């Protein structure tokens, strides 16, 4: 990804999953990966082992047991899921089965859709650390183009927060760890009346940050400073109707992660640990994300066979950031990029659906509407290495609009044999109004303070007038479908086969060069899958899925000539890819005190056609990338986790746990060269938990990344340079949980 793809982007995603629930580990593990947890992956209530598709459902306690504290950690507990981070703005690129989004602009459309409590989130900013007091996280793998529609070619992530309940409840947790990391969550549930319950939850997170700038900045990069709250009300005036409303607010005033200039070996060019980099202090690192969300859901059982539902959401986001990368050897005197940017967004989503179930027939049909307005108030940057600076006093205005109608039906042809068919029509529209940018020579307009950049005008010495960003609009529509069959061999064993399609909308070009196309077309995918889910001896849960997917019209970067001469970097539908693989998940209660879980994942994801690819370091052209591995697609990955409960005789217990993760090499960019290689690595975590006899208190000591491995999680490129981001080093901590 080039800086041009980043400079008007906001902070996309940083996920710290936390909860105040404190169920026993054995129960949690069964709920997390077993057949008993209830999911809504098909927009109806089912259990994991009865859903004929590849879905992993994870409870907050299972995440905690695995020492997963943010979205990056999900890669180590969900097969086929990879997370790439770009620390400058806490960008997060999610890939499922090798399919991901390669642009982080707010104007871009993701290949992995995100839903919170049933509401679509186009720019999942600020919900990360707000995801405390959860019910579960569902990760659906493979295209979900029928029930979920746009931007779900690789799959989707469903976040479900906890419902109010009809009795008093309360819980809290407090943790302290490396780098003075302090995190706290609390929840209280109040039954107001026989029909109304209210649940309030909150969180606070502070840390010094693990990128030590050694005093060159007032705060380290990667420092946490966030808080949030959620108020949820559930009204149930009758047995057939319920209305759930939640108000969620989140504020993050920490600092961005640090992007470090790296060489062909993937290590910092100056030979200094990425966690010990002295960084130029102008501008000071700053991150501001303020997100406010209102969500409403109504459910009505019209008859014993027919249920109606409505989901409506509104989200407002204000995001701003300032950051510096490390530069040449001799930093901080020679910084890399110095940059500042911001944006705001207002988005609404509505969906209505009807679910019918009678005898052998089930049907879900509905429609959805999404609208978003994004305002980029401008950005500024200095890049001394190429004697360049720019100021954009007025960024682009972006409008997104989408609607769709869908129907998916299942019919049990004979006992235990069910066929499924679904279809969806989607219509998407996007418009972008170009902003104004001044690009100037740093030698002609030297700056002593970063704020001097904001004084640039078209007549400033060294400035080549003003350029206008891309303006244009486009609309796209698509019919996506699903066909499947499943057979319940025994009450505990399900086998299934399906063919599904997905669709990622087109978009507007970031370049405004004359003679170039202003828009690009949608991506398409067709996926074929077979699978099995079973529970053996009431102890071993086993899920296996094999898949084959063909992707066409992939949106990739290429250099194209404009009518005014020269080449411009544009997005074109110029590539195809094929992915296939097998995923095996298991959870085994070996004895009442011994618990095992894990997965094995094999993924073959390569381009089958990609000519004239572009290397973002220097915009050089690669004649063909055919056969190259897709980004964020390691060929093999696995996880194994084991825990044992030691009974103390008084009702209390001590539970040691060890989790081990391994993956083979992968790449962060389409060009499979050493500059972008993520080397094979292991990551081991361990914990020791004491649970008191009343089950109300837990104390856990934990350590993560025991090997203290240096692992790249992502990078971005510009002007011959690569800037990399890294997984946290070894960390430790102590956590106390209390449950009423």
Coordinates of C-alpha atoms in Angstrom, one line a residue, residues 50-619:
X50 CA -26.4 -27.3 13.1
X51 CA -25.4 -24.5 10.8
X52 CA -24.3 -25.8 7.4
X53 CA -21.4 -23.4 6.8
X54 CA -17.9 -22.6 8.2
X55 CA -18.4 -20.5 11.3
X56 CA -16.4 -20.1 14.5
X57 CA -18.2 -18.7 17.5
X58 CA -16.0 -17.4 20.4
X59 CA -17.0 -16.2 23.9
X60 CA -15.1 -13.4 25.7
X61 CA -13.9 -15.9 28.3
X62 CA -12.4 -18.2 25.6
X63 CA -10.6 -15.2 24.2
X64 CA -9.3 -14.3 27.6
X65 CA -8.2 -17.9 28.2
X66 CA -6.2 -17.7 24.9
X67 CA -4.7 -14.4 26.0
X68 CA -6.4 -12.6 23.0
X69 CA -6.5 -9.0 23.9
X70 CA -7.0 -7.3 20.5
X71 CA -8.1 -8.1 17.0
X72 CA -4.7 -9.2 15.9
X73 CA -4.9 -12.1 18.3
X74 CA -8.0 -13.4 16.6
X75 CA -5.7 -14.8 13.9
X76 CA -4.4 -17.3 16.4
X77 CA -7.8 -18.7 17.4
X78 CA -9.8 -18.7 14.1
X79 CA -8.7 -20.8 11.1
X80 CA -8.2 -18.9 7.9
X81 CA -8.3 -15.5 9.5
X82 CA -5.3 -13.1 9.2
X83 CA -4.9 -9.6 10.5
X84 CA -2.5 -7.0 9.0
X85 CA -2.0 -3.8 10.9
X86 CA -0.5 -0.5 9.8
X87 CA 0.4 1.3 13.1
X88 CA 0.4 4.9 11.9
X89 CA -3.4 5.1 12.3
X90 CA -4.2 1.7 13.8
X91 CA -5.4 0.5 10.4
X92 CA -6.4 -3.1 10.4
X93 CA -6.7 -5.1 7.3
X94 CA -8.8 -8.3 7.8
X95 CA -8.3 -11.3 5.5
X96 CA -10.3 -14.5 5.5
X97 CA -9.0 -17.4 3.3
X98 CA -6.6 -15.0 1.6
X99 CA -9.2 -12.5 0.5
X100 CA -8.7 -9.0 1.9
X101 CA -9.0 -5.3 1.1
X102 CA -5.8 -3.7 -0.2
X103 CA -6.8 0.0 0.4
X104 CA -7.4 1.7 3.7
X105 CA -9.1 4.9 2.5
X106 CA -12.5 5.7 3.9
X107 CA -13.7 5.6 0.3
X108 CA -12.7 1.9 -0.1
X109 CA -15.1 -1.0 0.4
X110 CA -13.9 -4.0 2.4
X111 CA -13.9 -7.6 1.4
X112 CA -14.8 -8.6 4.9
X113 CA -18.0 -7.1 6.3
X114 CA -18.5 -6.3 10.0
X115 CA -21.8 -6.3 11.9
X116 CA -22.5 -5.2 15.5
X117 CA -25.8 -6.4 17.0
X118 CA -27.1 -7.0 13.5
X119 CA -26.1 -3.5 12.2
X120 CA -23.7 -3.1 9.3
X121 CA -20.5 -1.1 10.1
X122 CA -18.7 0.3 7.0
X123 CA -15.9 2.0 8.9
X124 CA -15.4 -0.1 12.1
X125 CA -13.7 2.7 14.0
X126 CA -13.8 3.0 17.7
X127 CA -15.9 -0.1 18.3
X128 CA -12.7 -2.1 19.1
X129 CA -12.2 -1.4 22.8
X130 CA -15.9 -0.7 23.1
X131 CA -16.5 -4.4 22.7
X132 CA -16.6 -5.3 26.3
X133 CA -19.5 -7.1 28.0
X134 CA -19.9 -9.3 24.9
X135 CA -22.1 -12.3 24.3
X136 CA -19.9 -13.7 21.5
X137 CA -18.0 -13.1 18.3
X138 CA -19.0 -15.0 15.2
X139 CA -16.5 -15.3 12.2
X140 CA -18.1 -16.6 9.0
X141 CA -15.7 -17.9 6.4
X142 CA -16.4 -17.8 2.7
X143 CA -18.7 -15.4 0.7
X144 CA -21.9 -14.4 2.4
X145 CA -23.5 -12.6 -0.5
X146 CA -27.0 -13.8 0.0
X147 CA -27.9 -12.9 3.6
X148 CA -25.3 -10.2 4.1
X149 CA -24.8 -8.7 0.6
X150 CA -22.1 -6.1 -0.1
X151 CA -18.5 -6.4 1.0
X152 CA -18.6 -10.0 2.2
X153 CA -16.6 -11.8 -0.5
X154 CA -14.2 -13.3 2.0
X155 CA -16.7 -13.6 4.9
X156 CA -17.9 -11.5 7.8
X157 CA -17.5 -10.8 11.5
X158 CA -20.5 -10.6 13.7
X159 CA -20.1 -8.9 17.1
X160 CA -23.0 -9.6 19.5
X161 CA -23.0 -7.6 22.8
X162 CA -24.7 -8.9 26.0
X163 CA -28.5 -8.5 26.4
X164 CA -30.1 -7.2 29.6
X165 CA -31.5 -10.0 31.7
X166 CA -34.5 -10.1 34.1
X167 CA -32.5 -10.3 37.3
X168 CA -29.9 -8.2 39.1
X169 CA -26.3 -8.9 38.0
X170 CA -23.0 -7.2 38.1
X171 CA -19.4 -8.0 37.2
X172 CA -16.0 -6.3 37.0
X173 CA -12.4 -7.0 36.1
X174 CA -9.1 -5.2 36.6
X175 CA -5.7 -6.0 35.1
X176 CA -2.2 -4.6 35.3
X177 CA 0.7 -5.6 33.0
X178 CA 3.8 -4.7 31.1
X179 CA 4.4 -1.1 30.1
X180 CA 2.1 0.0 32.9
X181 CA -0.9 -1.3 31.1
X182 CA -4.1 -0.9 33.2
X183 CA -7.4 -2.1 31.9
X184 CA -10.8 -2.2 33.7
X185 CA -14.3 -3.2 32.7
X186 CA -17.5 -3.2 34.7
X187 CA -21.2 -4.1 34.2
X188 CA -24.4 -3.8 36.2
X189 CA -27.8 -5.2 35.1
X190 CA -31.0 -3.8 36.7
X191 CA -34.5 -5.2 36.3
X192 CA -36.6 -2.0 36.2
X193 CA -39.9 -3.8 36.0
X194 CA -41.3 -7.2 34.9
X195 CA -41.0 -6.1 31.3
X196 CA -38.0 -3.7 31.3
X197 CA -34.4 -4.4 32.1
X198 CA -31.4 -2.1 31.7
X199 CA -27.7 -3.0 31.5
X200 CA -24.8 -0.5 31.8
X201 CA -21.2 -1.3 31.0
X202 CA -18.0 0.7 30.8
X203 CA -14.3 0.4 30.2
X204 CA -11.0 2.2 30.7
X205 CA -7.6 1.4 29.2
X206 CA -4.3 3.2 29.9
X207 CA -0.7 2.2 29.0
X208 CA 2.7 3.8 28.4
X209 CA 3.0 2.1 25.0
X210 CA 5.6 -0.5 24.0
X211 CA 7.4 1.7 21.4
X212 CA 9.9 3.6 23.6
X213 CA 10.9 6.9 22.0
X214 CA 13.5 7.6 24.8
X215 CA 12.1 11.0 25.5
X216 CA 12.1 12.4 21.9
X217 CA 8.3 12.6 22.2
X218 CA 6.2 13.4 25.2
X219 CA 4.4 10.1 24.9
X220 CA 5.5 6.8 23.4
X221 CA 4.0 5.5 20.3
X222 CA 1.3 2.8 20.9
X223 CA 0.2 4.3 24.2
X224 CA -3.4 3.6 25.2
X225 CA -5.7 6.3 26.6
X226 CA -9.3 5.3 26.0
X227 CA -12.7 5.0 27.8
X228 CA -16.2 4.0 26.8
X229 CA -19.7 3.2 28.0
X230 CA -22.7 1.4 26.8
X231 CA -26.3 1.6 28.0
X232 CA -28.7 -1.1 26.8
X233 CA -32.4 -1.4 27.5
X234 CA -34.6 -4.4 26.7
X235 CA -38.4 -4.0 26.8
X236 CA -40.5 -7.2 26.6
X237 CA -44.2 -6.1 27.0
X238 CA -45.4 -9.6 25.8
X239 CA -44.1 -13.0 25.1
X240 CA -44.2 -12.2 21.3
X241 CA -42.5 -8.8 21.2
X242 CA -39.3 -7.3 22.4
X243 CA -37.4 -4.1 21.7
X244 CA -33.7 -3.6 22.4
X245 CA -32.0 -0.2 22.3
X246 CA -28.4 0.6 23.0
X247 CA -26.3 3.8 23.1
X248 CA -22.6 3.3 22.8
X249 CA -19.9 5.9 23.2
X250 CA -16.1 5.5 22.8
X251 CA -13.2 7.9 23.0
X252 CA -9.6 7.1 22.2
X253 CA -6.9 9.7 22.9
X254 CA -3.9 7.5 22.8
X255 CA -1.1 7.5 20.3
X256 CA -0.7 5.6 17.0
X257 CA 1.5 2.6 16.7
X258 CA 4.9 3.1 15.1
X259 CA 5.9 2.3 11.5
X260 CA 9.6 1.6 11.3
X261 CA 11.7 1.8 8.1
X262 CA 12.9 -1.7 7.3
X263 CA 15.2 -3.3 4.8
X264 CA 15.0 -6.4 2.6
X265 CA 15.3 -8.7 5.6
X266 CA 12.2 -7.2 7.2
X267 CA 14.2 -5.8 10.1
X268 CA 14.7 -2.1 11.1
X269 CA 17.2 -0.4 8.7
X270 CA 19.0 1.3 11.5
X271 CA 19.7 -1.9 13.4
X272 CA 17.7 -0.8 16.5
X273 CA 14.9 -2.8 17.9
X274 CA 11.5 -1.5 16.7
X275 CA 10.5 -1.1 20.3
X276 CA 13.5 1.2 21.1
X277 CA 13.4 3.6 18.2
X278 CA 14.1 7.3 18.9
X279 CA 11.5 9.2 16.9
X280 CA 11.4 12.7 15.6
X281 CA 9.2 14.8 17.9
X282 CA 7.4 17.1 15.4
X283 CA 4.5 16.5 15.3
X284 CA 3.9 14.8 18.6
X285 CA 2.1 11.5 18.2
X286 CA -1.6 11.9 18.6
X287 CA -4.7 9.9 18.0
X288 CA -8.3 10.9 18.5
X289 CA -11.3 8.7 17.8
X290 CA -14.7 9.6 19.1
X291 CA -17.5 7.2 18.1
X292 CA -21.1 7.4 19.1
X293 CA -23.6 4.7 18.0
X294 CA -27.3 4.2 18.5
X295 CA -28.7 0.7 17.7
X296 CA -32.3 -0.5 17.8
X297 CA -33.7 -3.9 17.2
X298 CA -37.4 -5.0 17.3
X299 CA -38.5 -8.7 17.2
X300 CA -42.1 -9.7 16.8
X301 CA -43.5 -13.2 16.7
X302 CA -46.6 -12.7 14.5
X303 CA -47.6 -16.3 14.7
X304 CA -46.0 -19.5 16.0
X305 CA -44.5 -19.9 12.5
X306 CA -43.7 -16.3 11.5
X307 CA -41.2 -13.9 13.1
X308 CA -40.6 -10.3 12.0
X309 CA -37.5 -8.2 12.9
X310 CA -36.2 -4.7 12.3
X311 CA -32.6 -3.4 12.9
X312 CA -31.8 0.3 12.7
X313 CA -28.4 1.8 13.5
X314 CA -26.7 5.2 13.4
X315 CA -23.0 5.9 13.9
X316 CA -21.1 9.2 14.1
X317 CA -17.3 9.1 14.0
X318 CA -14.7 11.9 14.4
X319 CA -11.1 10.7 13.8
X320 CA -7.8 12.6 13.7
X321 CA -4.2 11.6 14.0
X322 CA -0.6 12.9 13.8
X323 CA 2.4 10.7 13.4
X324 CA 6.0 10.3 12.3
X325 CA 7.8 7.3 10.9
X326 CA 11.4 6.4 11.6
X327 CA 13.8 7.5 8.9
X328 CA 17.3 6.9 7.8
X329 CA 20.1 5.7 10.1
X330 CA 20.7 8.6 12.6
X331 CA 17.0 9.0 13.6
X332 CA 15.5 11.0 15.1
X333 CA 17.4 13.7 13.3
X334 CA 16.3 12.3 9.9
X335 CA 12.6 11.5 10.1
X336 CA 10.7 9.6 7.4
X337 CA 7.1 10.8 7.0
X338 CA 5.6 13.5 9.1
X339 CA 1.9 13.5 8.6
X340 CA -1.5 14.7 10.0
X341 CA -5.0 13.9 8.8
X342 CA -8.6 13.6 9.9
X343 CA -12.1 12.7 8.8
X344 CA -15.7 12.4 10.1
X345 CA -18.5 10.1 9.1
X346 CA -22.3 9.7 9.6
X347 CA -23.8 6.4 8.7
X348 CA -27.2 4.7 9.0
X349 CA -28.3 1.2 8.4
X350 CA -31.8 -0.4 8.3
X351 CA -32.9 -4.0 7.7
X352 CA -36.2 -5.7 7.9
X353 CA -36.7 -9.5 7.6
X354 CA -39.3 -12.1 8.0
X355 CA -38.4 -15.7 9.1
X356 CA -40.9 -18.5 8.5
X357 CA -40.6 -22.0 9.9
X358 CA -43.3 -24.6 9.6
X359 CA -42.7 -28.4 9.4
X360 CA -40.1 -29.1 6.8
X361 CA -39.9 -25.6 5.4
X362 CA -37.9 -22.6 6.6
X363 CA -37.6 -19.2 4.9
X364 CA -35.9 -15.9 5.6
X365 CA -36.5 -12.9 3.4
X366 CA -35.9 -9.2 3.8
X367 CA -34.3 -6.1 2.7
X368 CA -31.6 -3.6 3.8
X369 CA -30.6 0.0 3.2
X370 CA -27.2 1.7 4.0
X371 CA -26.2 5.3 3.7
X372 CA -23.0 7.0 4.7
X373 CA -21.5 10.5 4.3
X374 CA -17.8 10.9 4.9
X375 CA -16.1 14.3 5.2
X376 CA -12.3 14.7 4.9
X377 CA -11.4 18.1 6.3
X378 CA -7.9 17.9 4.9
X379 CA -4.4 16.6 5.6
X380 CA -0.8 17.6 5.6
X381 CA 2.6 15.9 5.3
X382 CA 6.4 16.4 5.0
X383 CA 8.6 13.9 3.4
X384 CA 12.2 15.2 3.6
X385 CA 13.7 12.2 1.7
X386 CA 12.2 13.4 -1.5
X387 CA 12.2 17.1 -0.7
X388 CA 8.4 17.2 -0.7
X389 CA 5.5 18.5 1.4
X390 CA 1.8 18.9 0.8
X391 CA -1.2 20.4 2.4
X392 CA -4.8 19.6 1.6
X393 CA -7.0 22.3 3.2
X394 CA -10.2 20.7 1.9
X395 CA -10.5 16.9 1.5
X396 CA -12.9 14.9 -0.5
X397 CA -16.6 14.4 0.3
X398 CA -17.7 10.8 -0.1
X399 CA -21.2 9.4 -0.3
X400 CA -22.1 5.7 -0.2
X401 CA -25.5 4.3 -0.6
X402 CA -26.6 0.6 -0.9
X403 CA -29.8 -1.4 -0.8
X404 CA -30.7 -5.0 -1.3
X405 CA -33.4 -7.6 -1.1
X406 CA -32.9 -11.3 -0.3
X407 CA -34.6 -14.6 0.2
X408 CA -33.2 -17.9 1.5
X409 CA -35.3 -21.0 1.9
X410 CA -34.6 -24.5 3.2
X411 CA -36.7 -27.6 2.7
X412 CA -36.3 -31.0 4.4
X413 CA -37.0 -33.2 1.3
X414 CA -36.9 -36.4 3.4
X415 CA -36.1 -37.0 7.0
X416 CA -32.8 -35.3 7.8
X417 CA -32.0 -34.3 4.2
X418 CA -32.4 -30.6 3.6
X419 CA -31.8 -28.5 0.5
X420 CA -31.2 -24.7 0.6
X421 CA -31.5 -22.0 -2.1
X422 CA -31.0 -18.3 -1.7
X423 CA -30.8 -15.2 -3.9
X424 CA -30.1 -11.5 -3.4
X425 CA -30.2 -8.4 -5.5
X426 CA -27.8 -5.6 -4.4
X427 CA -27.6 -2.0 -5.7
X428 CA -24.7 0.2 -4.7
X429 CA -23.9 3.8 -5.4
X430 CA -20.8 5.9 -4.5
X431 CA -19.8 9.5 -5.2
X432 CA -16.7 11.5 -4.4
X433 CA -16.1 15.2 -4.7
X434 CA -12.4 16.1 -5.2
X435 CA -10.5 18.0 -2.6
X436 CA -7.8 20.6 -3.0
X437 CA -4.1 19.9 -2.5
X438 CA -0.9 22.0 -2.6
X439 CA 2.3 20.1 -3.4
X440 CA 5.5 22.0 -2.7
X441 CA 9.3 21.8 -2.7
X442 CA 10.7 21.6 0.9
X443 CA 13.9 23.4 -0.2
X444 CA 11.9 26.3 -1.5
X445 CA 9.7 26.4 1.6
X446 CA 11.7 25.1 4.5
X447 CA 9.7 24.5 7.7
X448 CA 10.9 24.7 11.3
X449 CA 7.6 23.6 12.8
X450 CA 5.2 21.1 11.3
X451 CA 2.4 23.6 11.8
X452 CA 4.0 25.7 9.1
X453 CA 2.6 23.3 6.5
X454 CA -0.9 24.6 7.2
X455 CA 0.2 28.0 5.8
X456 CA 0.8 26.7 2.2
X457 CA -1.2 28.3 -0.6
X458 CA -1.1 28.0 -4.4
X459 CA 1.3 31.0 -4.6
X460 CA 3.7 29.8 -2.0
X461 CA 7.3 29.7 -3.4
X462 CA 8.0 26.2 -4.6
X463 CA 4.4 25.2 -5.0
X464 CA 3.1 24.1 -8.3
X465 CA -0.3 25.6 -8.0
X466 CA -3.2 23.5 -6.7
X467 CA -4.4 20.1 -7.8
X468 CA -7.9 18.9 -7.5
X469 CA -8.7 15.4 -6.3
X470 CA -10.7 12.8 -8.1
X471 CA -14.4 13.5 -8.6
X472 CA -17.0 11.2 -9.9
X473 CA -19.7 8.7 -9.2
X474 CA -20.7 5.2 -10.1
X475 CA -23.4 2.6 -9.5
X476 CA -23.3 -1.1 -9.6
X477 CA -25.7 -3.9 -9.1
X478 CA -25.4 -7.7 -8.7
X479 CA -27.4 -10.8 -8.2
X480 CA -25.7 -13.3 -5.8
X481 CA -27.0 -16.7 -4.9
X482 CA -26.5 -19.8 -2.8
X483 CA -27.4 -23.5 -3.3
X484 CA -26.7 -26.2 -0.7
X485 CA -27.6 -29.5 0.7
X486 CA -27.1 -31.0 4.2
X487 CA -27.7 -34.3 5.8
X488 CA -28.1 -35.0 9.5
X489 CA -26.5 -38.5 9.6
X490 CA -27.1 -38.8 13.4
X491 CA -28.3 -36.3 16.0
X492 CA -24.7 -35.5 16.6
X493 CA -23.3 -35.5 13.0
X494 CA -24.0 -33.1 10.1
X495 CA -22.5 -33.2 6.6
X496 CA -23.1 -30.4 4.0
X497 CA -22.1 -29.1 0.6
X498 CA -22.8 -25.7 -0.9
X499 CA -22.0 -23.3 -3.7
X500 CA -22.2 -19.6 -2.9
X501 CA -21.3 -16.3 -4.6
X502 CA -20.2 -12.9 -3.3
X503 CA -19.9 -9.3 -4.5
X504 CA -17.7 -6.4 -3.5
X505 CA -18.8 -3.1 -5.0
X506 CA -16.8 -1.0 -7.3
X507 CA -15.4 2.4 -6.4
X508 CA -14.0 5.8 -7.4
X509 CA -10.4 6.3 -8.4
X510 CA -8.1 8.2 -6.0
X511 CA -6.4 9.8 -9.0
X512 CA -7.8 12.7 -11.0
X513 CA -5.4 12.4 -14.1
X514 CA -7.1 13.3 -17.4
X515 CA -8.0 10.3 -19.6
X516 CA -8.1 7.7 -16.8
X517 CA -11.2 5.8 -15.8
X518 CA -12.9 7.5 -12.9
X519 CA -14.4 4.3 -11.5
X520 CA -13.6 0.6 -11.2
X521 CA -15.9 -2.4 -11.3
X522 CA -17.0 -4.9 -8.6
X523 CA -15.1 -8.0 -7.6
X524 CA -16.9 -11.4 -7.9
X525 CA -16.4 -14.8 -6.2
X526 CA -17.8 -18.3 -6.5
X527 CA -17.1 -20.7 -3.6
X528 CA -17.7 -24.4 -3.4
X529 CA -17.6 -26.0 0.0
X530 CA -18.1 -29.4 1.7
X531 CA -18.0 -29.9 5.5
X532 CA -18.8 -32.0 8.5
X533 CA -19.7 -31.2 12.1
X534 CA -19.9 -33.8 14.8
X535 CA -19.9 -34.3 18.6
X536 CA -18.5 -37.7 19.7
X537 CA -19.0 -39.3 23.1
X538 CA -20.5 -36.1 24.3
X539 CA -16.9 -34.8 24.7
X540 CA -15.2 -34.2 21.4
X541 CA -16.5 -31.5 19.0
X542 CA -15.0 -31.8 15.5
X543 CA -15.6 -29.5 12.5
X544 CA -14.1 -29.9 9.1
X545 CA -14.5 -27.8 6.0
X546 CA -13.0 -28.0 2.6
X547 CA -13.4 -25.2 0.0
X548 CA -12.5 -24.1 -3.5
X549 CA -13.1 -20.5 -4.6
X550 CA -12.5 -18.6 -7.9
X551 CA -12.2 -14.8 -7.7
X552 CA -12.5 -12.6 -10.8
X553 CA -12.2 -8.9 -11.5
X554 CA -9.9 -8.4 -8.5
X555 CA -9.4 -4.7 -7.8
X556 CA -5.6 -4.2 -8.0
X557 CA -3.2 -1.3 -8.5
X558 CA -1.7 -0.7 -11.9
X559 CA 0.1 2.1 -13.7
X560 CA -1.9 3.6 -16.5
X561 CA -1.1 6.5 -19.0
X562 CA -3.3 9.6 -19.0
X563 CA -4.0 11.9 -21.9
X564 CA -1.8 14.6 -20.3
X565 CA 1.3 12.2 -20.3
X566 CA 3.0 10.2 -17.7
X567 CA 1.7 7.3 -15.6
X568 CA -0.6 7.3 -12.7
X569 CA -1.3 4.7 -10.1
X570 CA -5.0 3.5 -10.5
X571 CA -7.2 0.7 -9.4
X572 CA -8.3 -1.6 -12.2
X573 CA -10.1 -5.0 -12.4
X574 CA -7.0 -6.7 -13.7
X575 CA -6.5 -9.9 -11.7
X576 CA -7.9 -13.3 -10.9
X577 CA -7.2 -15.6 -8.0
X578 CA -8.0 -19.1 -6.8
X579 CA -8.1 -20.3 -3.3
X580 CA -8.6 -23.8 -1.9
X581 CA -7.9 -25.5 1.4
X582 CA -9.1 -27.4 4.4
X583 CA -9.9 -26.3 7.9
X584 CA -10.2 -28.6 11.0
X585 CA -11.4 -27.3 14.4
X586 CA -11.6 -29.4 17.5
X587 CA -12.6 -29.1 21.2
X588 CA -12.2 -32.0 23.5
X589 CA -13.1 -32.5 27.1
X590 CA -10.6 -35.3 27.6
X591 CA -11.7 -35.7 31.2
X592 CA -13.9 -33.4 33.4
X593 CA -10.6 -31.7 34.3
X594 CA -8.7 -31.8 31.1
X595 CA -9.6 -29.5 28.1
X596 CA -8.1 -29.3 24.7
X597 CA -8.9 -27.1 21.7
X598 CA -7.2 -26.1 18.5
X599 CA -7.3 -26.0 14.7
X600 CA -5.2 -27.0 11.7
X601 CA -5.5 -24.9 8.5
X602 CA -4.2 -25.5 5.0
X603 CA -4.6 -22.7 2.5
X604 CA -3.5 -22.4 -1.1
X605 CA -4.2 -18.9 -2.3
X606 CA -2.5 -17.6 -5.5
X607 CA -3.1 -15.3 -8.4
X608 CA -4.1 -17.1 -11.6
X609 CA -3.9 -13.9 -13.6
X610 CA -2.2 -10.6 -12.7
X611 CA -0.1 -8.8 -15.3
X612 CA 1.7 -5.5 -14.9
X613 CA 1.5 -5.5 -11.1
X614 CA 3.1 -2.5 -9.3
X615 CA 5.7 -2.7 -6.5
X616 CA 4.7 0.1 -4.1
X617 CA 8.4 0.8 -3.1
X618 CA 9.2 2.5 -6.4
X619 CA 6.2 2.0 -8.7

